[in-house]
C-alpha cells in the first residue's frame, strides 16, 4: 500500500514536470494516457493504452520522462513503455492473447533525443572535494546557484576520469531542483554533432536552431570532439553566441585547455576562454582515499554489508593513481568477489584479485633509471654504460642493464640500442641472451638481478 501511494505521488509530480517540458498539447495527446507501474532498479515501467502511443512516446519523450521522474524522486536511468492491460498501480496478469510489444528502452545515448540522461549518482552530495578539484567544484557550485550569470561560459578541463562529467551532471541536478522550469540541456559534443548532421540531412535545421536556442542552460561535454569538424564548429559557435547574447548559461568540458585544442578555430578558442576556465588536477593521495571511503560506504549497502579492512583503502589509494574510474572499478570488483565468497575484503585478497589493475598502474621504469641503478650497484661510472670500454667489469654490468631494459620497459631493441650510445640492435640482443644464459648457472648474478628489479620497481 505504502509503495502504491509512493508511486502515485511520484507519478503525479512527474506529470506536472512533463506538462511543462513537452507543452500542453503534447501532454494531453501523449502523456496523459500513460500510467506508471513501478520504478525499480533504475527502470521505470510505464503503461500505454496502445502500441502507437507507446512507440511515439518512446521515440519522442523518453528522455523528458526520465528527467521528470528523477526530479520527482524516482532514481531511474531509463523508461520501458509497453502496452499493459492493467491498472498501473495494481498489477494483474496480462491476458495471454495480447503480447506486449518489446519495450524499446530509451537509453541515455538514444540519438533521437535532444539531450542525454543525467546519471542520478552524479550529484554534488556524492562529489568528494579535495585540493586538486576544489576550484572546479566551487565554480560549479556557483554556476548551479544561478542568479545573475557570473561565469559564462564555465569551461572545465582535465584528464580522463577526474570528474568533469560528474560535475556537469551535478550542476544540472542542482539547477533543476532549484528551478524545475529551467530548461537544462546536457549533451556530449558528439551528440551535438550527430543532431546537427541529422538536422542538415532531414532539412530541419531551423528546428535544430530553435531547439538549441530555446534552452536556459546548455552543457556540452568533451568539446574537443568537434575540433576539425568544420560545419559543426560553425554551428556550435553560432549557438554559443546566441545563448550568451541572451544571458543564458553555458558550461563546457574538454580534456585540455581551450588554447591547446588542435584544429579548433581561433575565434572559438577565444570565445571559450572569455568566461572562467578551471582545470581539474590529477588526484592526490588524500582525495583518492576520500573518494574510496565514500564509494566503500555506498557499495556496502549494495553488497550485503561486506566488511573491508581499513588498510585496503589506503593500499588502493597508494597504488592506483591513474584515474578515478579505475579506482571505482577496483573497489566494485572487490565487493562483488567478497560478497560471492562470503568473506571480508582483506589486503591479500586485494593484491590477488586486482593483480591486472595493479600491474597496469605500476610506475613505468625508464632505460636511464635502469642504467643509473645498475651502474651504482656495480660501482662503475654512468658514462661507461654508454661508452665503448670492453673490459669485463664494465661490459657485464652493461649487458645486465640491457637485459633489464628489455624486460622492464616496452622499448624495442633498436630503441634500447640508441640509449646505449647508439649500439646496434644485434649487440643488445647478444647482451640480453648472454645474461639469460648466465642467469641459469650463476646464482650470484641471479640474485643481483632480483635485487635490481626490486629496487627499480619500488
Ligand atoms: P571525466 O568526465 O572527467 O572523464 P567522470 O566525471 O566520468 O570523469 O568521473 C569518472 C568516475 O569517477 C565517475 O564515476 C565519477 O563519479 C567518479 N569521480 C570522479 N571524481 C570524483 C570525486 N571527486 N568524487 C566522487 N566521485 C568522483
Ligand atoms: Mg566525461
Short mmCIF file of C-alpha atoms and ligand atoms in Angstrom, two decimals:
data_model
loop_
_atom_site.label_atom_id
_atom_site.label_comp_id
_atom_site.label_asym_id
_atom_site.label_seq_id
_atom_site.Cartn_x
_atom_site.Cartn_y
_atom_site.Cartn_z
CA UNK A 1 0.00 0.00 0.00
CA UNK A 2 2.71 2.42 1.03
CA UNK A 3 4.55 1.70 -2.16
CA UNK A 4 1.43 2.35 -4.28
CA UNK A 5 0.87 5.69 -2.68
CA UNK A 6 4.52 6.49 -3.23
CA UNK A 7 4.30 5.51 -6.90
CA UNK A 8 1.22 7.65 -7.29
CA UNK A 9 2.81 10.70 -5.79
CA UNK A 10 5.99 10.31 -7.85
CA UNK A 11 3.88 9.98 -10.97
CA UNK A 12 1.75 12.97 -10.01
CA UNK A 13 4.85 15.14 -9.67
CA UNK A 14 6.42 13.77 -12.82
CA UNK A 15 3.27 14.53 -14.81
CA UNK A 16 3.39 18.13 -13.66
CA UNK A 17 7.01 18.41 -14.81
CA UNK A 18 6.21 16.71 -18.09
CA UNK A 19 3.39 19.12 -18.79
CA UNK A 20 5.95 21.91 -18.58
CA UNK A 21 8.58 20.02 -20.54
CA UNK A 22 6.50 18.92 -23.51
CA UNK A 23 3.78 21.57 -23.62
CA UNK A 24 0.03 21.34 -23.07
CA UNK A 25 -0.86 19.91 -26.47
CA UNK A 26 1.70 17.09 -26.40
CA UNK A 27 0.85 16.39 -22.82
CA UNK A 28 -2.82 15.78 -23.47
CA UNK A 29 -2.19 13.69 -26.56
CA UNK A 30 0.67 11.54 -25.39
CA UNK A 31 1.43 11.73 -21.69
CA UNK A 32 -1.98 11.93 -20.05
CA UNK A 33 -2.98 8.40 -21.18
CA UNK A 34 0.11 6.82 -19.58
CA UNK A 35 0.44 5.24 -16.16
CA UNK A 36 3.46 4.43 -14.01
CA UNK A 37 3.54 0.78 -12.96
CA UNK A 38 6.69 0.82 -10.90
CA UNK A 39 10.11 2.42 -10.67
CA UNK A 40 12.65 -0.15 -9.56
CA UNK A 41 16.30 -0.92 -10.16
CA UNK A 42 16.81 2.25 -12.18
CA UNK A 43 13.99 1.42 -14.62
CA UNK A 44 10.54 2.97 -14.73
CA UNK A 45 7.87 0.71 -16.24
CA UNK A 46 5.22 2.75 -17.94
CA UNK A 47 1.92 1.50 -19.32
CA UNK A 48 0.42 2.90 -22.53
CA UNK A 49 -3.08 2.17 -23.93
CA UNK A 50 -1.91 1.45 -27.49
CA UNK A 51 1.19 0.40 -29.37
CA UNK A 52 1.15 3.59 -31.32
CA UNK A 53 1.27 5.77 -28.23
CA UNK A 54 3.95 3.57 -26.65
CA UNK A 55 6.20 3.85 -29.69
CA UNK A 56 5.66 7.53 -30.17
CA UNK A 57 6.41 8.36 -26.56
CA UNK A 58 9.45 6.14 -26.66
CA UNK A 59 10.82 7.89 -29.65
CA UNK A 60 9.99 11.44 -28.69
CA UNK A 61 9.64 11.87 -24.95
CA UNK A 62 11.56 9.12 -23.20
CA UNK A 63 14.34 11.48 -22.18
CA UNK A 64 11.96 14.03 -20.69
CA UNK A 65 10.22 11.21 -18.83
CA UNK A 66 13.49 10.07 -17.29
CA UNK A 67 14.36 13.55 -16.19
CA UNK A 68 10.84 14.30 -14.87
CA UNK A 69 10.82 11.05 -12.90
CA UNK A 70 14.23 11.79 -11.49
CA UNK A 71 13.32 15.25 -10.32
CA UNK A 72 10.22 13.72 -8.74
CA UNK A 73 12.24 11.39 -6.58
CA UNK A 74 12.44 8.18 -8.63
CA UNK A 75 16.07 7.38 -9.39
CA UNK A 76 15.73 5.93 -12.88
CA UNK A 77 18.04 5.95 -15.86
CA UNK A 78 15.56 4.68 -18.45
CA UNK A 79 11.89 4.03 -19.07
CA UNK A 80 10.25 0.98 -20.52
CA UNK A 81 6.99 1.80 -22.19
CA UNK A 82 4.66 -1.00 -23.20
CA UNK A 83 1.02 -1.80 -23.67
CA UNK A 84 -0.36 -3.08 -20.41
CA UNK A 85 -3.91 -4.29 -19.90
CA UNK A 86 -3.96 -3.41 -16.27
CA UNK A 87 -4.34 -0.64 -13.84
CA UNK A 88 -0.96 0.93 -13.34
CA UNK A 89 -0.76 0.69 -9.58
CA UNK A 90 -2.48 -2.67 -9.02
CA UNK A 91 -0.69 -5.14 -11.25
CA UNK A 92 -2.62 -8.09 -12.64
CA UNK A 93 -1.51 -10.70 -15.14
CA UNK A 94 -1.77 -9.64 -18.76
CA UNK A 95 -4.13 -11.70 -20.96
CA UNK A 96 -2.09 -14.16 -22.96
CA UNK A 97 -3.86 -13.24 -26.21
CA UNK A 98 -2.23 -9.85 -26.41
CA UNK A 99 1.53 -9.96 -26.20
CA UNK A 100 3.09 -6.72 -25.10
CA UNK A 101 5.39 -5.10 -27.62
CA UNK A 102 9.04 -5.32 -26.76
CA UNK A 103 9.65 -2.11 -24.93
CA UNK A 104 12.28 -0.10 -26.70
CA UNK A 105 14.28 1.29 -23.85
CA UNK A 106 15.34 4.88 -24.04
CA UNK A 107 19.00 4.71 -23.23
CA UNK A 108 20.86 7.87 -22.25
CA UNK A 109 22.59 7.77 -25.61
CA UNK A 110 19.42 7.50 -27.67
CA UNK A 111 20.24 9.58 -30.68
CA UNK A 112 16.67 10.65 -31.31
CA UNK A 113 16.61 12.68 -28.15
CA UNK A 114 17.75 16.22 -27.68
CA UNK A 115 19.91 15.55 -24.66
CA UNK A 116 21.49 12.75 -22.70
CA UNK A 117 20.02 11.42 -19.49
CA UNK A 118 21.63 12.53 -16.28
CA UNK A 119 23.22 9.94 -14.03
CA UNK A 120 21.40 10.05 -10.68
CA UNK A 121 24.62 9.22 -8.84
CA UNK A 122 26.45 12.26 -10.19
CA UNK A 123 25.36 14.82 -7.61
CA UNK A 124 27.21 17.37 -5.53
CA UNK A 125 26.47 15.25 -2.47
CA UNK A 126 28.42 12.38 -3.99
CA UNK A 127 31.34 14.51 -5.14
CA UNK A 128 34.35 14.40 -2.85
CA UNK A 129 36.21 17.69 -2.72
CA UNK A 130 39.98 17.84 -2.33
CA UNK A 131 42.80 20.17 -3.24
CA UNK A 132 43.03 19.06 -6.89
CA UNK A 133 39.37 19.76 -7.67
CA UNK A 134 38.41 22.44 -5.13
CA UNK A 135 38.36 25.30 -7.60
CA UNK A 136 36.37 23.43 -10.25
CA UNK A 137 33.92 22.33 -7.58
CA UNK A 138 33.49 25.86 -6.24
CA UNK A 139 32.91 27.24 -9.73
CA UNK A 140 30.37 24.51 -10.48
CA UNK A 141 28.53 25.28 -7.24
CA UNK A 142 28.42 28.95 -8.05
CA UNK A 143 27.01 28.32 -11.50
CA UNK A 144 24.42 25.92 -10.09
CA UNK A 145 23.20 28.61 -7.72
CA UNK A 146 22.14 30.51 -10.81
CA UNK A 147 21.09 34.10 -10.35
CA UNK A 148 22.83 36.75 -12.34
CA UNK A 149 25.24 34.98 -14.61
CA UNK A 150 28.72 35.18 -13.23
CA UNK A 151 30.99 32.89 -15.20
CA UNK A 152 29.91 32.47 -18.76
CA UNK A 153 30.94 30.14 -20.18
CA UNK A 154 32.27 27.93 -17.44
CA UNK A 155 34.97 25.84 -19.04
CA UNK A 156 36.06 22.72 -17.12
CA UNK A 157 39.01 20.73 -18.30
CA UNK A 158 41.19 17.88 -17.10
CA UNK A 159 42.33 14.33 -17.81
CA UNK A 160 40.14 11.28 -18.17
CA UNK A 161 38.15 10.21 -15.14
CA UNK A 162 38.80 13.25 -12.97
CA UNK A 163 35.13 14.18 -12.55
CA UNK A 164 34.21 16.59 -15.37
CA UNK A 165 31.05 14.75 -16.36
CA UNK A 166 30.18 14.19 -12.72
CA UNK A 167 30.37 17.93 -12.01
CA UNK A 168 28.29 18.84 -15.07
CA UNK A 169 25.53 16.43 -14.10
CA UNK A 170 25.68 17.74 -10.55
CA UNK A 171 25.12 21.28 -11.82
CA UNK A 172 22.15 20.07 -13.88
CA UNK A 173 20.57 18.22 -10.95
CA UNK A 174 21.06 21.15 -8.65
CA UNK A 175 19.71 23.70 -11.11
CA UNK A 176 16.71 21.56 -11.83
CA UNK A 177 15.85 21.06 -8.20
CA UNK A 178 16.05 24.79 -7.51
CA UNK A 179 14.19 25.74 -10.62
CA UNK A 180 12.11 22.96 -12.20
CA UNK A 181 11.09 25.27 -15.03
CA UNK A 182 14.64 25.84 -16.23
CA UNK A 183 15.34 24.13 -19.49
CA UNK A 184 18.66 22.40 -18.98
CA UNK A 185 20.17 20.66 -21.97
CA UNK A 186 23.15 18.41 -21.35
CA UNK A 187 24.81 16.51 -24.17
CA UNK A 188 28.17 15.39 -25.44
CA UNK A 189 29.81 17.25 -28.30
CA UNK A 190 29.45 14.03 -30.25
CA UNK A 191 25.68 14.10 -29.77
CA UNK A 192 25.61 17.77 -30.69
CA UNK A 193 27.33 16.92 -33.94
CA UNK A 194 25.06 13.98 -34.59
CA UNK A 195 21.96 16.09 -34.11
CA UNK A 196 23.34 18.79 -36.32
CA UNK A 197 24.21 16.44 -39.17
CA UNK A 198 20.84 14.75 -38.84
CA UNK A 199 19.04 18.09 -39.00
CA UNK A 200 21.00 19.01 -42.12
CA UNK A 201 20.12 15.72 -43.76
CA UNK A 202 16.46 15.99 -42.91
CA UNK A 203 16.33 19.67 -43.77
CA UNK A 204 15.24 20.53 -40.25
CA UNK A 205 17.97 22.96 -39.49
CA UNK A 206 15.51 25.64 -38.37
CA UNK A 207 14.08 23.25 -35.78
CA UNK A 208 17.57 22.42 -34.68
CA UNK A 209 18.50 26.05 -34.28
CA UNK A 210 15.35 26.96 -32.40
CA UNK A 211 15.64 23.94 -30.11
CA UNK A 212 19.17 24.80 -29.08
CA UNK A 213 18.47 28.47 -28.79
CA UNK A 214 15.44 27.86 -26.56
CA UNK A 215 17.31 26.33 -23.64
CA UNK A 216 18.26 28.22 -20.49
CA UNK A 217 21.39 26.27 -19.74
CA UNK A 218 23.44 24.44 -22.34
CA UNK A 219 26.08 21.93 -21.33
CA UNK A 220 28.37 20.37 -23.89
CA UNK A 221 30.67 17.63 -22.65
CA UNK A 222 34.01 16.69 -24.25
CA UNK A 223 34.04 19.58 -26.68
CA UNK A 224 37.47 18.57 -28.03
CA UNK A 225 35.46 16.16 -30.14
CA UNK A 226 34.27 18.86 -32.54
CA UNK A 227 37.80 20.01 -33.31
CA UNK A 228 38.41 19.58 -37.01
CA UNK A 229 34.68 19.19 -37.80
CA UNK A 230 34.15 22.47 -39.57
CA UNK A 231 30.40 22.64 -40.08
CA UNK A 232 29.71 21.51 -36.53
CA UNK A 233 32.16 24.04 -35.12
CA UNK A 234 30.46 26.79 -37.06
CA UNK A 235 27.02 25.86 -35.78
CA UNK A 236 28.30 25.43 -32.27
CA UNK A 237 29.82 28.89 -32.43
CA UNK A 238 26.54 30.48 -33.53
CA UNK A 239 24.51 28.62 -30.91
CA UNK A 240 27.04 29.64 -28.35
CA UNK A 241 26.88 33.32 -29.29
CA UNK A 242 23.10 33.37 -29.47
CA UNK A 243 22.81 31.93 -25.96
CA UNK A 244 25.44 34.17 -24.44
CA UNK A 245 23.76 37.20 -26.00
CA UNK A 246 20.53 36.19 -24.27
CA UNK A 247 22.35 35.87 -20.96
CA UNK A 248 21.96 32.08 -20.88
CA UNK A 249 24.50 29.97 -19.03
CA UNK A 250 26.86 27.71 -20.95
CA UNK A 251 29.04 25.00 -19.45
CA UNK A 252 31.68 23.25 -21.48
CA UNK A 253 34.14 20.48 -20.72
CA UNK A 254 37.20 19.23 -22.56
CA UNK A 255 40.23 17.11 -21.94
CA UNK A 256 42.56 20.11 -22.27
CA UNK A 257 42.59 23.90 -22.10
CA UNK A 258 40.84 25.80 -24.93
CA UNK A 259 44.11 27.10 -26.32
CA UNK A 260 45.52 23.60 -26.56
CA UNK A 261 42.72 22.04 -28.57
CA UNK A 262 44.12 21.48 -32.05
CA UNK A 263 42.04 22.23 -35.14
CA UNK A 264 39.68 24.47 -33.26
CA UNK A 265 39.07 27.85 -34.82
CA UNK A 266 40.74 30.75 -33.07
CA UNK A 267 37.52 32.70 -32.64
CA UNK A 268 36.00 29.69 -30.87
CA UNK A 269 39.06 29.29 -28.68
CA UNK A 270 38.86 32.88 -27.60
CA UNK A 271 35.10 32.60 -27.06
CA UNK A 272 35.66 29.58 -24.82
CA UNK A 273 38.25 31.49 -22.85
CA UNK A 274 36.02 34.51 -22.33
CA UNK A 275 34.40 33.18 -19.16
CA UNK A 276 36.00 31.18 -16.39
CA UNK A 277 38.43 28.41 -17.28
CA UNK A 278 39.21 25.97 -14.48
CA UNK A 279 41.04 22.70 -14.51
CA UNK A 280 40.74 19.52 -12.51
CA UNK A 281 44.21 18.46 -11.43
CA UNK A 282 45.31 14.84 -11.17
CA UNK A 283 44.13 13.36 -7.87
CA UNK A 284 46.39 13.26 -4.83
CA UNK A 285 46.53 10.55 -2.18
CA UNK A 286 44.11 12.29 0.21
CA UNK A 287 41.48 12.82 -2.47
CA UNK A 288 41.74 9.23 -3.65
CA UNK A 289 41.36 7.97 -0.11
CA UNK A 290 38.36 10.24 0.43
CA UNK A 291 36.69 9.01 -2.74
CA UNK A 292 37.37 5.39 -1.81
CA UNK A 293 35.89 5.85 1.64
CA UNK A 294 32.76 7.34 0.17
CA UNK A 295 32.41 4.65 -2.50
CA UNK A 296 33.04 1.90 0.04
CA UNK A 297 30.24 3.32 2.13
CA UNK A 298 27.92 3.33 -0.88
CA UNK A 299 28.96 -0.16 -2.00
CA UNK A 300 28.48 -1.66 1.42
CA UNK A 301 24.74 -1.18 1.12
CA UNK A 302 24.65 -2.80 -2.30
CA UNK A 303 26.63 -5.89 -1.41
CA UNK A 304 25.01 -7.05 1.80
CA UNK A 305 27.31 -5.49 4.37
CA UNK A 306 30.62 -6.86 3.22
CA UNK A 307 33.35 -5.82 5.66
CA UNK A 308 36.51 -4.19 4.40
CA UNK A 309 39.80 -3.96 6.28
CA UNK A 310 40.87 -0.31 6.66
CA UNK A 311 44.33 -0.81 5.19
CA UNK A 312 42.81 -1.96 1.89
CA UNK A 313 41.57 1.53 1.04
CA UNK A 314 44.96 3.04 1.88
CA UNK A 315 46.67 0.44 -0.24
CA UNK A 316 44.43 1.19 -3.23
CA UNK A 317 44.84 4.95 -2.85
CA UNK A 318 48.61 4.48 -2.94
CA UNK A 319 48.77 2.09 -5.80
CA UNK A 320 46.04 3.13 -8.27
CA UNK A 321 46.83 6.67 -9.23
CA UNK A 322 45.68 6.86 -12.83
CA UNK A 323 42.00 7.73 -12.82
CA UNK A 324 39.03 7.64 -10.51
CA UNK A 325 37.08 5.33 -12.79
CA UNK A 326 39.78 2.66 -12.43
CA UNK A 327 39.73 3.16 -8.68
CA UNK A 328 35.96 2.65 -8.60
CA UNK A 329 36.22 -0.42 -10.80
CA UNK A 330 38.77 -1.97 -8.45
CA UNK A 331 36.57 -1.38 -5.43
CA UNK A 332 33.48 -2.76 -7.14
CA UNK A 333 35.35 -5.90 -8.10
CA UNK A 334 36.49 -6.41 -4.51
CA UNK A 335 32.98 -6.01 -3.14
CA UNK A 336 31.48 -8.33 -5.73
CA UNK A 337 34.07 -11.01 -5.06
CA UNK A 338 33.87 -10.74 -1.28
CA UNK A 339 30.10 -10.98 -1.31
CA UNK A 340 30.20 -14.01 -3.62
CA UNK A 341 32.72 -15.74 -1.41
CA UNK A 342 31.07 -14.56 1.79
CA UNK A 343 34.38 -13.18 3.02
CA UNK A 344 35.82 -9.98 4.34
CA UNK A 345 37.87 -7.83 1.94
CA UNK A 346 41.49 -8.14 3.02
CA UNK A 347 44.78 -6.82 1.70
CA UNK A 348 45.76 -10.28 0.44
CA UNK A 349 42.55 -10.60 -1.47
CA UNK A 350 43.00 -7.14 -2.99
CA UNK A 351 46.52 -7.96 -4.13
CA UNK A 352 45.35 -11.22 -5.64
CA UNK A 353 42.24 -10.21 -7.43
CA UNK A 354 43.46 -6.82 -8.62
CA UNK A 355 46.80 -8.03 -9.96
CA UNK A 356 46.00 -6.91 -13.50
CA UNK A 357 44.89 -3.41 -12.50
CA UNK A 358 47.81 -3.01 -10.12
CA UNK A 359 50.28 -4.07 -12.78
CA UNK A 360 48.94 -1.68 -15.37
CA UNK A 361 49.10 1.27 -12.99
CA UNK A 362 52.64 0.43 -11.92
CA UNK A 363 55.24 3.10 -12.21
CA UNK A 364 56.97 2.96 -15.58
CA UNK A 365 60.72 2.42 -15.39
CA UNK A 366 62.96 4.13 -17.94
CA UNK A 367 66.12 2.82 -19.56
CA UNK A 368 68.02 5.73 -17.99
CA UNK A 369 66.90 4.74 -14.49
CA UNK A 370 67.98 1.19 -15.14
CA UNK A 371 71.42 2.31 -16.30
CA UNK A 372 71.82 4.53 -13.25
CA UNK A 373 70.81 1.84 -10.75
CA UNK A 374 72.96 -0.84 -12.36
CA UNK A 375 75.99 1.47 -12.53
CA UNK A 376 75.52 2.31 -8.87
CA UNK A 377 75.19 -1.32 -7.89
CA UNK A 378 78.38 -2.40 -9.69
CA UNK A 379 80.23 0.72 -8.83
CA UNK A 380 81.01 1.86 -12.33
CA UNK A 381 80.54 5.24 -13.94
CA UNK A 382 77.26 6.00 -15.67
CA UNK A 383 79.22 7.20 -18.69
CA UNK A 384 80.72 3.73 -19.01
CA UNK A 385 77.27 2.29 -19.56
CA UNK A 386 77.10 4.23 -22.78
CA UNK A 387 80.80 4.32 -23.64
CA UNK A 388 82.89 1.85 -25.67
CA UNK A 389 85.00 0.11 -22.96
CA UNK A 390 85.10 -3.67 -23.40
CA UNK A 391 86.58 -4.59 -20.01
CA UNK A 392 84.61 -7.41 -18.43
CA UNK A 393 83.96 -5.41 -15.20
CA UNK A 394 82.21 -2.82 -17.31
CA UNK A 395 80.82 -4.87 -20.19
CA UNK A 396 78.99 -7.30 -17.90
CA UNK A 397 77.03 -4.66 -15.95
CA UNK A 398 76.23 -3.00 -19.28
CA UNK A 399 74.73 -6.26 -20.52
CA UNK A 400 72.78 -6.62 -17.32
CA UNK A 401 71.33 -3.16 -17.88
CA UNK A 402 70.43 -4.12 -21.45
CA UNK A 403 68.69 -7.25 -20.18
CA UNK A 404 66.69 -5.31 -17.59
CA UNK A 405 65.78 -2.65 -20.15
CA UNK A 406 64.38 -5.34 -22.42
CA UNK A 407 62.49 -6.97 -19.54
CA UNK A 408 61.19 -3.94 -17.69
CA UNK A 409 60.37 -1.43 -20.41
CA UNK A 410 58.36 -1.61 -23.61
CA UNK A 411 61.31 -0.28 -25.65
CA UNK A 412 62.34 -2.21 -28.76
CA UNK A 413 65.90 -3.46 -29.26
CA UNK A 414 66.83 -0.61 -31.66
CA UNK A 415 65.40 1.93 -29.18
CA UNK A 416 67.43 0.40 -26.37
CA UNK A 417 70.49 0.39 -28.63
CA UNK A 418 70.12 4.11 -29.17
CA UNK A 419 70.13 4.67 -25.41
CA UNK A 420 73.31 2.64 -25.05
CA UNK A 421 75.41 5.06 -27.04
CA UNK A 422 73.93 4.19 -30.42
CA UNK A 423 74.71 0.48 -30.36
CA UNK A 424 73.24 -1.83 -32.96
CA UNK A 425 70.16 -3.86 -32.02
CA UNK A 426 72.12 -7.10 -32.57
CA UNK A 427 74.56 -6.01 -29.86
CA UNK A 428 71.66 -5.53 -27.48
CA UNK A 429 70.20 -8.91 -28.41
CA UNK A 430 73.56 -10.53 -27.78
CA UNK A 431 73.77 -8.89 -24.34
CA UNK A 432 70.24 -9.97 -23.40
CA UNK A 433 70.96 -13.58 -24.47
CA UNK A 434 74.25 -13.63 -22.59
CA UNK A 435 72.59 -12.57 -19.33
CA UNK A 436 69.78 -15.08 -19.81
CA UNK A 437 72.41 -17.80 -20.19
CA UNK A 438 74.46 -16.75 -17.18
CA UNK A 439 71.41 -16.37 -15.03
CA UNK A 440 70.76 -20.11 -15.17
CA UNK A 441 74.25 -21.06 -13.98
CA UNK A 442 75.41 -18.11 -11.87
CA UNK A 443 73.37 -17.83 -8.70
CA UNK A 444 75.12 -14.63 -7.62
CA UNK A 445 74.09 -12.99 -10.85
CA UNK A 446 70.52 -14.27 -10.50
CA UNK A 447 70.38 -12.72 -7.03
CA UNK A 448 71.74 -9.43 -8.32
CA UNK A 449 69.06 -9.34 -11.00
CA UNK A 450 66.28 -9.92 -8.49
CA UNK A 451 67.60 -7.24 -6.22
CA UNK A 452 67.98 -4.70 -9.03
CA UNK A 453 64.48 -5.43 -10.26
CA UNK A 454 63.03 -4.91 -6.84
CA UNK A 455 64.93 -1.64 -6.40
CA UNK A 456 63.71 -0.38 -9.75
CA UNK A 457 60.11 -1.36 -9.10
CA UNK A 458 59.79 0.32 -5.73
P1 LIG B 1 35.55 12.66 -16.68
O1 LIG B 1 34.25 13.13 -17.27
O2 LIG B 1 36.41 13.77 -16.20
O3 LIG B 1 36.30 11.71 -17.58
P2 LIG B 1 33.81 11.41 -14.76
O4 LIG B 1 33.06 12.59 -14.29
O5 LIG B 1 33.10 10.50 -15.71
O6 LIG B 1 35.22 11.82 -15.37
O7 LIG B 1 34.31 10.58 -13.49
C1 LIG B 1 34.70 9.22 -13.56
C2 LIG B 1 34.17 8.48 -12.35
O8 LIG B 1 34.85 8.91 -11.19
C3 LIG B 1 32.69 8.76 -12.12
O9 LIG B 1 32.06 7.58 -11.70
C4 LIG B 1 32.68 9.78 -11.01
O10 LIG B 1 31.55 9.68 -10.20
C5 LIG B 1 33.95 9.45 -10.24
N1 LIG B 1 34.57 10.62 -9.63
C6 LIG B 1 35.49 11.44 -10.18
N2 LIG B 1 35.83 12.42 -9.33
C7 LIG B 1 35.12 12.21 -8.20
C8 LIG B 1 35.03 12.89 -6.93
N3 LIG B 1 35.77 13.98 -6.66
N4 LIG B 1 34.18 12.39 -6.01
C9 LIG B 1 33.46 11.28 -6.27
N5 LIG B 1 33.48 10.61 -7.43
C10 LIG B 1 34.31 11.06 -8.40
MG1 LIG B 2 33.39 12.74 -19.13
#
